[in-house]
mmCIF file of C-alpha atoms in Angstrom:
data_model
loop_
_atom_site.group_PDB
_atom_site.id
_atom_site.type_symbol
_atom_site.label_atom_id
_atom_site.label_comp_id
_atom_site.label_asym_id
_atom_site.label_seq_id
_atom_site.Cartn_x
_atom_site.Cartn_y
_atom_site.Cartn_z
ATOM 1 C CA MET A 1 73.543 92.418 34.019
ATOM 2 C CA ARG A 2 73.376 88.941 35.443
ATOM 3 C CA ARG A 3 77.191 88.663 35.322
ATOM 4 C CA ARG A 4 77.480 91.962 37.157
ATOM 5 C CA ALA A 5 75.067 90.759 39.872
ATOM 6 C CA ILE A 6 77.070 87.575 40.266
ATOM 7 C CA LEU A 7 80.305 89.600 40.461
ATOM 8 C CA VAL A 8 78.821 91.921 43.075
ATOM 9 C CA ALA A 9 77.592 88.931 45.078
ATOM 10 C CA ALA A 10 81.027 87.314 44.876
ATOM 11 C CA VAL A 11 82.729 90.500 46.015
ATOM 12 C CA ALA A 12 80.232 90.825 48.877
ATOM 13 C CA LEU A 13 80.786 87.204 49.869
ATOM 14 C CA ALA A 14 84.547 87.668 49.811
ATOM 15 C CA GLY A 15 84.211 90.841 51.843
ATOM 16 C CA GLY A 16 81.989 89.028 54.320
ATOM 17 C CA LEU A 17 84.521 86.254 54.685
ATOM 18 C CA ILE A 18 87.316 88.774 55.257
ATOM 19 C CA TRP A 19 85.158 90.579 57.861
ATOM 20 C CA ALA A 20 84.359 87.278 59.583
ATOM 21 C CA GLN A 21 88.044 86.361 59.624
ATOM 22 C CA GLN A 22 88.939 89.771 61.068
ATOM 23 C CA LEU A 23 86.235 89.376 63.733
ATOM 24 C CA ALA A 24 87.473 85.909 64.592
ATOM 25 C CA ALA A 25 91.019 87.261 64.832
ATOM 26 C CA GLN A 26 89.813 89.908 67.283
ATOM 27 C CA ARG A 27 88.064 87.402 69.534
ATOM 28 C CA VAL A 28 89.830 86.836 72.810
ATOM 29 C CA THR A 29 89.415 84.465 75.742
ATOM 30 C CA VAL A 30 89.969 86.040 79.162
ATOM 31 C CA THR A 31 90.669 83.578 81.967
ATOM 32 C CA VAL A 32 89.187 84.535 85.336
ATOM 33 C CA SER A 33 89.472 83.015 88.836
ATOM 34 C CA LEU A 34 87.521 85.519 90.901
ATOM 35 C CA GLY A 35 84.514 83.672 92.278
ATOM 36 C CA ALA A 36 82.181 80.774 91.659
ATOM 37 C CA SER A 37 78.467 81.433 92.020
ATOM 38 C CA GLU A 38 75.412 81.885 89.843
ATOM 39 C CA VAL A 39 75.875 85.628 90.218
ATOM 40 C CA HIS A 40 79.465 85.473 88.976
ATOM 41 C CA ASP A 41 78.416 83.291 86.028
ATOM 42 C CA GLY A 42 75.628 85.716 85.140
ATOM 43 C CA TRP A 43 78.026 88.642 85.459
ATOM 44 C CA TYR A 44 80.423 87.095 82.957
ATOM 45 C CA ARG A 45 77.642 86.116 80.549
ATOM 46 C CA LEU A 46 76.313 89.678 80.584
ATOM 47 C CA TYR A 47 79.739 90.977 79.597
ATOM 48 C CA GLU A 48 79.976 88.431 76.778
ATOM 49 C CA GLU A 49 76.564 89.508 75.477
ATOM 50 C CA GLN A 50 77.683 93.129 75.422
ATOM 51 C CA HIS A 51 81.125 92.259 74.006
ATOM 52 C CA PRO A 52 80.640 89.419 71.459
ATOM 53 C CA ASN A 53 84.366 89.259 70.673
ATOM 54 C CA VAL A 54 85.197 88.246 74.276
ATOM 55 C CA LYS A 55 84.806 84.827 75.882
ATOM 56 C CA ILE A 56 85.305 84.546 79.643
ATOM 57 C CA GLU A 57 86.654 81.269 80.926
ATOM 58 C CA SER A 58 86.002 81.091 84.674
ATOM 59 C CA PHE A 59 87.356 78.457 87.037
ATOM 60 C CA VAL A 60 87.500 77.777 90.760
ATOM 61 C CA VAL A 61 90.686 77.812 92.824
ATOM 62 C CA PRO A 62 91.115 74.059 93.472
ATOM 63 C CA GLY A 63 91.680 72.973 97.084
ATOM 64 C CA ALA A 64 94.218 75.634 98.026
ATOM 65 C CA SER A 65 94.365 78.968 99.729
ATOM 66 C CA MET A 66 94.210 81.939 97.396
ATOM 67 C CA GLU A 67 97.839 82.758 98.174
ATOM 68 C CA ASP A 68 99.035 79.196 97.549
ATOM 69 C CA PHE A 69 97.180 79.172 94.236
ATOM 70 C CA LEU A 70 98.700 82.469 93.082
ATOM 71 C CA ARG A 71 102.165 81.487 94.272
ATOM 72 C CA ALA A 72 102.062 78.189 92.337
ATOM 73 C CA ARG A 73 100.584 79.709 89.178
ATOM 74 C CA ALA A 74 103.079 82.574 89.188
ATOM 75 C CA ALA A 75 105.982 80.132 89.508
ATOM 76 C CA ALA A 76 104.614 78.080 86.607
ATOM 77 C CA GLY A 77 103.857 81.118 84.447
ATOM 78 C CA THR A 78 100.169 80.165 84.243
ATOM 79 C CA LEU A 79 98.438 82.958 86.123
ATOM 80 C CA PRO A 80 94.904 83.650 84.891
ATOM 81 C CA ASP A 81 94.332 87.011 83.228
ATOM 82 C CA LEU A 82 92.169 88.216 86.124
ATOM 83 C CA PHE A 83 92.408 86.702 89.593
ATOM 84 C CA ALA A 84 91.267 87.126 93.187
ATOM 85 C CA ILE A 85 93.824 88.630 95.556
ATOM 86 C CA ASN A 86 93.737 89.701 99.196
ATOM 87 C CA SER A 87 94.900 92.998 100.638
ATOM 88 C CA ASN A 88 97.756 91.724 102.769
ATOM 89 C CA ALA A 89 101.539 91.378 102.905
ATOM 90 C CA PHE A 90 101.404 88.640 100.263
ATOM 91 C CA GLY A 91 99.514 90.949 97.904
ATOM 92 C CA HIS A 92 102.063 93.724 98.402
ATOM 93 C CA LYS A 93 104.924 91.324 97.643
ATOM 94 C CA PHE A 94 103.090 89.864 94.637
ATOM 95 C CA MET A 95 102.923 93.391 93.240
ATOM 96 C CA ALA A 96 106.565 94.121 94.102
ATOM 97 C CA ASP A 97 107.667 90.899 92.379
ATOM 98 C CA GLY A 98 106.025 92.060 89.155
ATOM 99 C CA PHE A 99 103.231 89.504 88.907
ATOM 100 C CA ALA A 100 100.301 91.904 89.345
ATOM 101 C CA ALA A 101 99.610 94.798 87.012
ATOM 102 C CA ASP A 102 99.438 98.302 88.477
ATOM 103 C CA LEU A 103 95.776 99.332 88.394
ATOM 104 C CA ALA A 104 96.269 102.838 89.797
ATOM 105 C CA ASP A 105 95.303 104.579 86.544
ATOM 106 C CA THR A 106 92.242 102.449 85.762
ATOM 107 C CA ALA A 107 88.656 103.673 85.861
ATOM 108 C CA ALA A 108 87.999 100.831 88.322
ATOM 109 C CA ALA A 109 90.516 102.235 90.824
ATOM 110 C CA ALA A 110 89.141 105.767 90.407
ATOM 111 C CA ASN A 111 85.631 104.499 91.231
ATOM 112 C CA THR A 112 86.729 102.592 94.356
ATOM 113 C CA LEU A 113 86.080 104.168 97.747
ATOM 114 C CA PRO A 114 89.465 105.574 98.870
ATOM 115 C CA GLY A 115 89.370 103.854 102.257
ATOM 116 C CA LEU A 116 88.888 100.478 100.549
ATOM 117 C CA ARG A 117 91.463 101.123 97.829
ATOM 118 C CA GLU A 118 94.175 102.025 100.361
ATOM 119 C CA PRO A 119 94.767 98.457 101.695
ATOM 120 C CA PHE A 120 95.466 97.348 98.097
ATOM 121 C CA THR A 121 97.955 100.192 97.563
ATOM 122 C CA THR A 122 101.714 99.728 98.005
ATOM 123 C CA PRO A 123 103.935 102.394 99.585
ATOM 124 C CA ALA A 124 104.964 103.300 96.030
ATOM 125 C CA GLY A 125 101.351 104.076 95.134
ATOM 126 C CA GLN A 126 100.755 100.979 93.008
ATOM 127 C CA VAL A 127 97.303 99.378 93.210
ATOM 128 C CA TYR A 128 97.211 95.603 92.799
ATOM 129 C CA GLY A 129 93.533 94.822 93.492
ATOM 130 C CA ILE A 130 90.039 96.313 93.253
ATOM 131 C CA PRO A 131 87.762 95.094 96.088
ATOM 132 C CA VAL A 132 84.443 93.624 94.969
ATOM 133 C CA GLY A 133 82.648 94.903 98.060
ATOM 134 C CA THR A 134 82.887 96.012 101.661
ATOM 135 C CA ALA A 135 83.176 93.041 103.978
ATOM 136 C CA THR A 136 82.163 92.107 107.467
ATOM 137 C CA THR A 137 80.743 88.965 109.025
ATOM 138 C CA TRP A 138 77.719 88.588 111.262
ATOM 139 C CA MET A 139 75.344 86.026 112.682
ATOM 140 C CA TYR A 140 72.395 84.964 110.520
ATOM 141 C CA TYR A 141 69.487 83.479 112.447
ATOM 142 C CA ASN A 142 66.246 81.633 111.772
ATOM 143 C CA ARG A 143 63.460 83.728 113.326
ATOM 144 C CA ASP A 144 61.030 80.812 113.530
ATOM 145 C CA LEU A 145 63.455 78.502 115.340
ATOM 146 C CA ILE A 146 64.485 81.260 117.746
ATOM 147 C CA ALA A 147 60.817 81.933 118.563
ATOM 148 C CA GLU A 148 60.089 78.200 118.904
ATOM 149 C CA ALA A 149 62.815 77.954 121.554
ATOM 150 C CA GLY A 150 61.311 80.853 123.488
ATOM 151 C CA ILE A 151 64.293 83.172 123.023
ATOM 152 C CA ALA A 152 62.919 86.677 123.530
ATOM 153 C CA ALA A 153 66.043 88.822 123.090
ATOM 154 C CA ILE A 154 68.921 88.661 120.639
ATOM 155 C CA PRO A 155 72.159 87.882 122.535
ATOM 156 C CA THR A 156 74.850 90.542 122.801
ATOM 157 C CA THR A 157 77.479 88.713 124.899
ATOM 158 C CA TRP A 158 79.039 85.244 124.807
ATOM 159 C CA ASP A 159 77.166 84.136 127.933
ATOM 160 C CA GLU A 160 73.850 85.263 126.444
ATOM 161 C CA PHE A 161 74.684 83.471 123.207
ATOM 162 C CA ILE A 162 75.460 80.234 125.041
ATOM 163 C CA ALA A 163 72.225 80.545 127.038
ATOM 164 C CA ALA A 164 70.292 80.930 123.781
ATOM 165 C CA LEU A 165 71.983 77.888 122.259
ATOM 166 C CA GLU A 166 71.183 75.846 125.384
ATOM 167 C CA LYS A 167 67.494 76.732 124.964
ATOM 168 C CA LEU A 168 67.663 75.629 121.359
ATOM 169 C CA LYS A 169 69.344 72.379 122.366
ATOM 170 C CA SER A 170 66.631 71.666 124.948
ATOM 171 C CA ASN A 171 64.109 72.056 122.112
ATOM 172 C CA ARG A 172 66.148 69.643 119.970
ATOM 173 C CA ILE A 173 67.214 72.383 117.607
ATOM 174 C CA ALA A 174 70.830 72.636 116.387
ATOM 175 C CA GLY A 175 72.088 75.919 117.745
ATOM 176 C CA THR A 176 74.709 76.962 115.221
ATOM 177 C CA ILE A 177 76.633 75.782 112.168
ATOM 178 C CA ILE A 178 80.425 75.530 112.172
ATOM 179 C CA ASP A 179 81.565 76.391 108.652
ATOM 180 C CA LYS A 180 85.111 75.070 108.225
ATOM 181 C CA ASP A 181 85.770 77.342 105.208
ATOM 182 C CA GLY A 182 84.550 80.400 107.066
ATOM 183 C CA PHE A 183 86.241 79.887 110.445
ATOM 184 C CA GLY A 184 88.940 82.479 109.768
ATOM 185 C CA ASN A 185 86.570 85.193 108.575
ATOM 186 C CA THR A 186 84.143 84.645 111.438
ATOM 187 C CA TRP A 187 85.116 83.130 114.784
ATOM 188 C CA PHE A 188 88.858 83.767 114.440
ATOM 189 C CA SER A 189 88.525 87.359 113.224
ATOM 190 C CA TYR A 190 85.890 88.500 115.698
ATOM 191 C CA ILE A 191 87.263 86.801 118.811
ATOM 192 C CA PHE A 192 90.752 88.050 117.926
ATOM 193 C CA ALA A 193 89.231 91.530 117.579
ATOM 194 C CA GLN A 194 87.640 91.282 121.005
ATOM 195 C CA LYS A 195 90.370 89.531 122.957
ATOM 196 C CA VAL A 196 93.608 90.700 121.356
ATOM 197 C CA VAL A 197 93.311 93.955 119.415
ATOM 198 C CA PRO A 198 92.348 96.297 122.308
ATOM 199 C CA GLY A 199 95.534 95.374 124.165
ATOM 200 C CA GLU A 200 97.721 95.191 121.035
ATOM 201 C CA PRO A 201 96.982 98.312 118.946
ATOM 202 C CA ASP A 202 100.168 97.763 116.889
ATOM 203 C CA PHE A 203 99.519 94.040 116.338
ATOM 204 C CA VAL A 204 99.891 94.263 112.538
ATOM 205 C CA ALA A 205 103.396 95.724 112.747
ATOM 206 C CA LYS A 206 104.377 93.221 115.431
ATOM 207 C CA ILE A 207 103.185 90.289 113.296
ATOM 208 C CA GLU A 208 105.121 91.616 110.292
ATOM 209 C CA ARG A 209 108.296 91.823 112.403
ATOM 210 C CA GLY A 210 107.772 88.369 113.911
ATOM 211 C CA GLU A 211 107.388 89.878 117.381
ATOM 212 C CA PHE A 212 103.722 89.167 118.062
ATOM 213 C CA ASP A 213 102.927 86.701 120.853
ATOM 214 C CA PHE A 214 100.310 84.277 119.542
ATOM 215 C CA THR A 215 100.572 82.208 122.708
ATOM 216 C CA GLN A 216 98.605 84.796 124.671
ATOM 217 C CA ALA A 217 95.261 83.818 126.203
ATOM 218 C CA GLY A 218 93.205 85.821 123.713
ATOM 219 C CA VAL A 219 94.385 83.681 120.785
ATOM 220 C CA ALA A 220 93.784 80.412 122.624
ATOM 221 C CA ASP A 221 90.302 81.689 123.502
ATOM 222 C CA ILE A 222 89.357 81.579 119.806
ATOM 223 C CA PHE A 223 89.779 77.804 119.771
ATOM 224 C CA THR A 224 88.386 77.428 123.291
ATOM 225 C CA LYS A 225 85.087 79.082 122.432
ATOM 226 C CA VAL A 226 84.461 77.060 119.271
ATOM 227 C CA LYS A 227 85.439 73.818 121.034
ATOM 228 C CA TYR A 228 82.953 74.630 123.795
ATOM 229 C CA LEU A 229 80.181 74.764 121.183
ATOM 230 C CA THR A 230 81.028 71.365 119.725
ATOM 231 C CA ASP A 231 81.819 69.637 123.036
ATOM 232 C CA ASN A 232 78.474 70.672 124.504
ATOM 233 C CA GLY A 233 76.255 69.750 121.570
ATOM 234 C CA LEU A 234 75.469 73.347 120.672
ATOM 235 C CA ALA A 235 76.572 73.016 117.042
ATOM 236 C CA HIS A 236 75.309 70.838 114.203
ATOM 237 C CA LYS A 237 76.683 67.297 114.291
ATOM 238 C CA ALA A 238 78.748 67.299 111.087
ATOM 239 C CA PHE A 239 80.950 70.177 112.234
ATOM 240 C CA LEU A 240 84.175 68.421 111.239
ATOM 241 C CA SER A 241 83.302 68.142 107.553
ATOM 242 C CA THR A 242 81.003 71.044 106.633
ATOM 243 C CA ASN A 243 82.271 73.472 103.999
ATOM 244 C CA ASN A 244 80.764 76.824 103.097
ATOM 245 C CA ALA A 245 78.329 75.561 100.464
ATOM 246 C CA GLN A 246 77.059 72.810 102.768
ATOM 247 C CA ALA A 247 76.762 75.208 105.707
ATOM 248 C CA SER A 248 74.712 77.665 103.674
ATOM 249 C CA SER A 249 72.467 74.848 102.474
ATOM 250 C CA LEU A 250 71.910 73.611 106.035
ATOM 251 C CA PHE A 251 70.865 77.069 107.160
ATOM 252 C CA LEU A 252 68.520 77.545 104.214
ATOM 253 C CA GLN A 253 66.931 74.159 104.960
ATOM 254 C CA GLY A 254 66.163 75.279 108.514
ATOM 255 C CA ARG A 255 68.550 72.692 109.973
ATOM 256 C CA ALA A 256 70.102 75.089 112.504
ATOM 257 C CA ALA A 257 69.083 78.313 114.202
ATOM 258 C CA THR A 258 72.196 80.428 113.635
ATOM 259 C CA TYR A 259 75.046 80.633 111.144
ATOM 260 C CA PHE A 260 78.123 82.895 111.400
ATOM 261 C CA ALA A 261 78.878 83.949 107.816
ATOM 262 C CA GLY A 262 79.892 86.787 105.528
ATOM 263 C CA SER A 263 78.026 89.921 104.546
ATOM 264 C CA TRP A 264 78.764 88.895 100.951
ATOM 265 C CA GLN A 265 76.277 86.022 101.404
ATOM 266 C CA ALA A 266 73.424 88.332 102.411
ATOM 267 C CA SER A 267 71.289 87.894 99.306
ATOM 268 C CA GLN A 268 71.654 84.110 99.352
ATOM 269 C CA LEU A 269 70.854 83.688 103.049
ATOM 270 C CA LEU A 270 68.214 86.394 103.514
ATOM 271 C CA ASP A 271 66.184 85.753 100.367
ATOM 272 C CA GLY A 272 65.658 82.002 100.825
ATOM 273 C CA ASP A 273 62.689 80.101 102.220
ATOM 274 C CA VAL A 274 63.871 80.694 105.811
ATOM 275 C CA ASP A 275 62.591 83.784 107.632
ATOM 276 C CA ALA A 276 66.066 85.053 108.489
ATOM 277 C CA GLY A 277 67.514 87.941 110.415
ATOM 278 C CA ILE A 278 71.031 89.043 111.294
ATOM 279 C CA PHE A 279 72.683 90.254 114.460
ATOM 280 C CA PHE A 280 76.109 91.479 115.544
ATOM 281 C CA PRO A 281 78.348 88.547 116.599
ATOM 282 C CA ALA A 282 77.908 87.946 120.325
ATOM 283 C CA VAL A 283 81.458 86.852 121.135
ATOM 284 C CA LYS A 284 82.489 89.445 123.721
ATOM 285 C CA ASP A 285 82.482 88.771 127.435
ATOM 286 C CA VAL A 286 80.565 90.927 129.914
ATOM 287 C CA GLY A 287 82.223 94.279 130.463
ATOM 288 C CA GLU A 288 84.285 94.293 127.285
ATOM 289 C CA ALA A 289 84.016 97.168 124.818
ATOM 290 C CA THR A 290 82.660 96.010 121.458
ATOM 291 C CA MET A 291 85.033 95.751 118.499
ATOM 292 C CA GLY A 292 83.890 95.700 114.880
ATOM 293 C CA VAL A 293 85.375 94.263 111.702
ATOM 294 C CA LEU A 294 84.816 96.166 108.453
ATOM 295 C CA VAL A 295 87.237 95.806 105.555
ATOM 296 C CA PRO A 296 87.424 95.572 101.768
ATOM 297 C CA GLU A 297 86.395 92.226 100.350
ATOM 298 C CA THR A 298 88.794 90.197 98.241
ATOM 299 C CA GLY A 299 90.080 92.168 95.272
ATOM 300 C CA ALA A 300 90.317 91.576 91.537
ATOM 301 C CA GLY A 301 93.871 91.698 90.231
ATOM 302 C CA ILE A 302 95.305 91.530 86.716
ATOM 303 C CA ASN A 303 98.195 89.381 85.483
ATOM 304 C CA ALA A 304 100.987 91.806 84.535
ATOM 305 C CA ALA A 305 102.266 89.331 81.940
ATOM 306 C CA SER A 306 98.864 88.561 80.421
ATOM 307 C CA GLU A 307 98.777 88.179 76.647
ATOM 308 C CA ASN A 308 95.264 89.643 76.869
ATOM 309 C CA LEU A 309 96.155 92.578 79.115
ATOM 310 C CA ASP A 310 94.014 95.172 77.311
ATOM 311 C CA ALA A 311 90.984 92.851 77.278
ATOM 312 C CA ALA A 312 91.446 92.009 80.964
ATOM 313 C CA LEU A 313 91.724 95.694 81.902
ATOM 314 C CA ALA A 314 88.600 96.496 79.873
ATOM 315 C CA LEU A 315 86.730 93.710 81.695
ATOM 316 C CA LEU A 316 87.940 95.062 85.051
ATOM 317 C CA ASP A 317 86.733 98.597 84.294
ATOM 318 C CA TRP A 318 83.334 97.247 83.222
ATOM 319 C CA MET A 319 83.040 95.112 86.355
ATOM 320 C CA PHE A 320 83.502 98.131 88.597
ATOM 321 C CA GLY A 321 81.630 100.526 86.359
ATOM 322 C CA GLU A 322 78.694 99.705 84.121
ATOM 323 C CA GLY A 323 78.501 96.069 85.253
ATOM 324 C CA TYR A 324 78.821 96.558 89.017
ATOM 325 C CA ALA A 325 75.090 96.927 89.737
ATOM 326 C CA PHE A 326 74.424 93.424 88.360
ATOM 327 C CA TYR A 327 76.950 91.912 90.763
ATOM 328 C CA GLN A 328 75.920 94.000 93.777
ATOM 329 C CA ASN A 329 72.215 93.355 93.298
ATOM 330 C CA GLY A 330 72.814 89.636 92.904
ATOM 331 C CA MET A 331 75.087 89.295 95.924
ATOM 332 C CA GLY A 332 73.315 91.839 98.124
ATOM 333 C CA ASN A 333 76.727 92.883 99.423
ATOM 334 C CA ILE A 334 77.903 96.304 100.578
ATOM 335 C CA PRO A 335 79.191 98.362 97.614
ATOM 336 C CA SER A 336 82.876 99.219 97.393
ATOM 337 C CA VAL A 337 82.494 101.799 94.630
ATOM 338 C CA VAL A 338 81.885 105.544 94.690
ATOM 339 C CA GLU A 339 79.189 105.440 92.020
ATOM 340 C CA VAL A 340 76.962 102.501 91.165
ATOM 341 C CA MET A 341 75.576 102.857 87.645
ATOM 342 C CA GLY A 342 72.120 101.622 88.500
ATOM 343 C CA GLU A 343 70.057 100.815 91.559
ATOM 344 C CA VAL A 344 71.748 99.664 94.756
ATOM 345 C CA LYS A 345 69.780 96.917 96.460
ATOM 346 C CA LEU A 346 70.584 96.604 100.157
ATOM 347 C CA ASP A 347 68.308 94.691 102.487
ATOM 348 C CA PRO A 348 67.075 96.828 105.438
ATOM 349 C CA ARG A 349 68.335 94.073 107.759
ATOM 350 C CA VAL A 350 71.818 94.544 106.326
ATOM 351 C CA ILE A 351 71.651 98.319 106.679
ATOM 352 C CA ARG A 352 70.621 98.072 110.337
ATOM 353 C CA VAL A 353 73.484 95.786 111.379
ATOM 354 C CA LEU A 354 75.949 97.609 109.125
ATOM 355 C CA ASP A 355 75.114 100.853 110.917
ATOM 356 C CA GLU A 356 75.808 99.080 114.215
ATOM 357 C CA VAL A 357 79.164 97.739 112.987
ATOM 358 C CA LYS A 358 80.213 101.214 111.839
ATOM 359 C CA GLY A 359 79.585 102.548 115.338
ATOM 360 C CA TYR A 360 82.379 100.474 116.894
ATOM 361 C CA PRO A 361 86.190 100.701 116.631
ATOM 362 C CA GLN A 362 87.244 98.801 113.524
ATOM 363 C CA THR A 363 89.866 96.161 112.846
ATOM 364 C CA ARG A 364 90.727 93.692 110.081
ATOM 365 C CA LEU A 365 89.849 90.196 108.917
ATOM 366 C CA TRP A 366 92.359 87.433 109.631
ATOM 367 C CA PHE A 367 93.835 87.145 106.121
ATOM 368 C CA GLN A 368 94.910 90.783 106.235
ATOM 369 C CA TYR A 369 97.302 90.338 109.148
ATOM 370 C CA LEU A 370 98.288 86.656 109.437
ATOM 371 C CA PRO A 371 101.261 85.643 107.264
ATOM 372 C CA SER A 372 99.832 83.990 104.160
ATOM 373 C CA GLU A 373 101.813 80.820 104.861
ATOM 374 C CA THR A 374 99.824 80.310 108.075
ATOM 375 C CA LEU A 375 96.327 80.636 106.604
ATOM 376 C CA PRO A 376 95.862 76.936 105.704
ATOM 377 C CA LEU A 377 97.289 76.032 109.119
ATOM 378 C CA VAL A 378 94.509 77.836 111.001
ATOM 379 C CA ASN A 379 91.819 75.424 109.793
ATOM 380 C CA LYS A 380 94.080 72.443 110.443
ATOM 381 C CA LEU A 381 94.604 73.611 114.021
ATOM 382 C CA LEU A 382 90.851 73.971 114.472
ATOM 383 C CA ASP A 383 90.390 70.359 113.317
ATOM 384 C CA GLU A 384 92.967 69.112 115.787
ATOM 385 C CA VAL A 385 91.462 71.090 118.667
ATOM 386 C CA LEU A 386 87.945 69.863 117.926
ATOM 387 C CA LEU A 387 89.206 66.275 117.702
ATOM 388 C CA GLY A 388 91.015 66.643 121.024
ATOM 389 C CA ASP A 389 94.461 66.141 119.485
ATOM 390 C CA LEU A 390 95.584 69.617 120.580
ATOM 391 C CA THR A 391 94.549 71.888 123.411
ATOM 392 C CA PRO A 392 93.644 75.488 122.497
ATOM 393 C CA GLN A 393 96.898 76.599 124.129
ATOM 394 C CA GLU A 394 98.900 74.133 122.029
ATOM 395 C CA ALA A 395 97.159 75.361 118.892
ATOM 396 C CA ALA A 396 98.088 78.938 119.788
ATOM 397 C CA GLN A 397 101.704 77.828 120.282
ATOM 398 C CA GLU A 398 101.793 76.130 116.857
ATOM 399 C CA LEU A 399 100.363 79.231 115.220
ATOM 400 C CA HIS A 400 102.984 81.321 117.032
ATOM 401 C CA ASN A 401 105.803 79.121 115.758
ATOM 402 C CA ALA A 402 104.474 79.099 112.187
ATOM 403 C CA ALA A 403 103.951 82.875 112.077
ATOM 404 C CA ARG A 404 107.462 83.518 113.398
ATOM 405 C CA ASP A 405 108.996 81.044 110.929
ATOM 406 C CA ALA A 406 107.096 82.632 108.027
ATOM 407 C CA VAL A 407 108.524 86.052 108.853
ATOM 408 C CA MET A 408 112.065 84.706 109.359
ATOM 409 C CA GLN A 409 111.993 83.069 105.925
#
């Protein structure tokens, strides 16, 4: 009897070892370069808890534009399994060149709002990205600092905004934060929307053909307005070296009264120690009709050549299905999906300004229409304008030349 018990135990042990080996063989590491935040980390850990055979290895895109990163990794054959990708001409070409998997038949694509899925869809009907949210940018403000400066009404025009910043300056309060990382999504996109789009309804097609005139006054005005803020002491002092993380920290420390930033930062900036509000960007001049910007956020794409394609696709479907509520609640962003499996948490302040944005004619964010090769140049031009090395008109000319060259190539 004892021998039989030992034999049974040995068989069980052997079976356990075989099972453990099979489980280990099924374990897979999925590489992801989608976003770097506590919310993203928590999102990935939640998936690992629910799927013990999967390990997610997340990393940040190092010192390059998203397009430059994808271009270099694709050339080297080292694309991550799941990556961030924008809905623009580069994304369409990345799909056409066979680097991105077609996501059209995924559950994630089926659950994406059609109007937000369309920009990630090629003329052939292929879908190369699933947007993580609906994006716009707006002005966050510190209610206490605004009240301290005696500002009674939220500004709606550029002149009113400048007047408010002058009051803040006279009270020794930094008026606004210039976020170098966010310049394109904020000042560039909204001033372009106000100054250029109404007179150039076919601007996207013109840019794609290399026929758009970037030397026009509306483009130069983007750089002119931001330079006015820095030249007149209406922005925080370290405007030449402040990245997004530093800018957010400054705002949350109460170091400046306003901060032009993304809707995707709503939870971070509205739930901190600062009593914060948001208002529609006051960049238009008196008499101009208001333009809005409302687009899909950056998308999640899949490496078509991934050795872990099935695991990456399963992760994608979970992200935009069962797991989406965790991400949306943590970020406080505007959902991009048809159905959220769980509670949607949207701050009433976000809903109010979002309703206002929806009431205006809509256009795109900068990365959706500028040639991808010019995106890093935009921040460089801002640096040179703020340093006085270029005039706003010269910056517009350089952008014009670069955009035309990118199309010709």
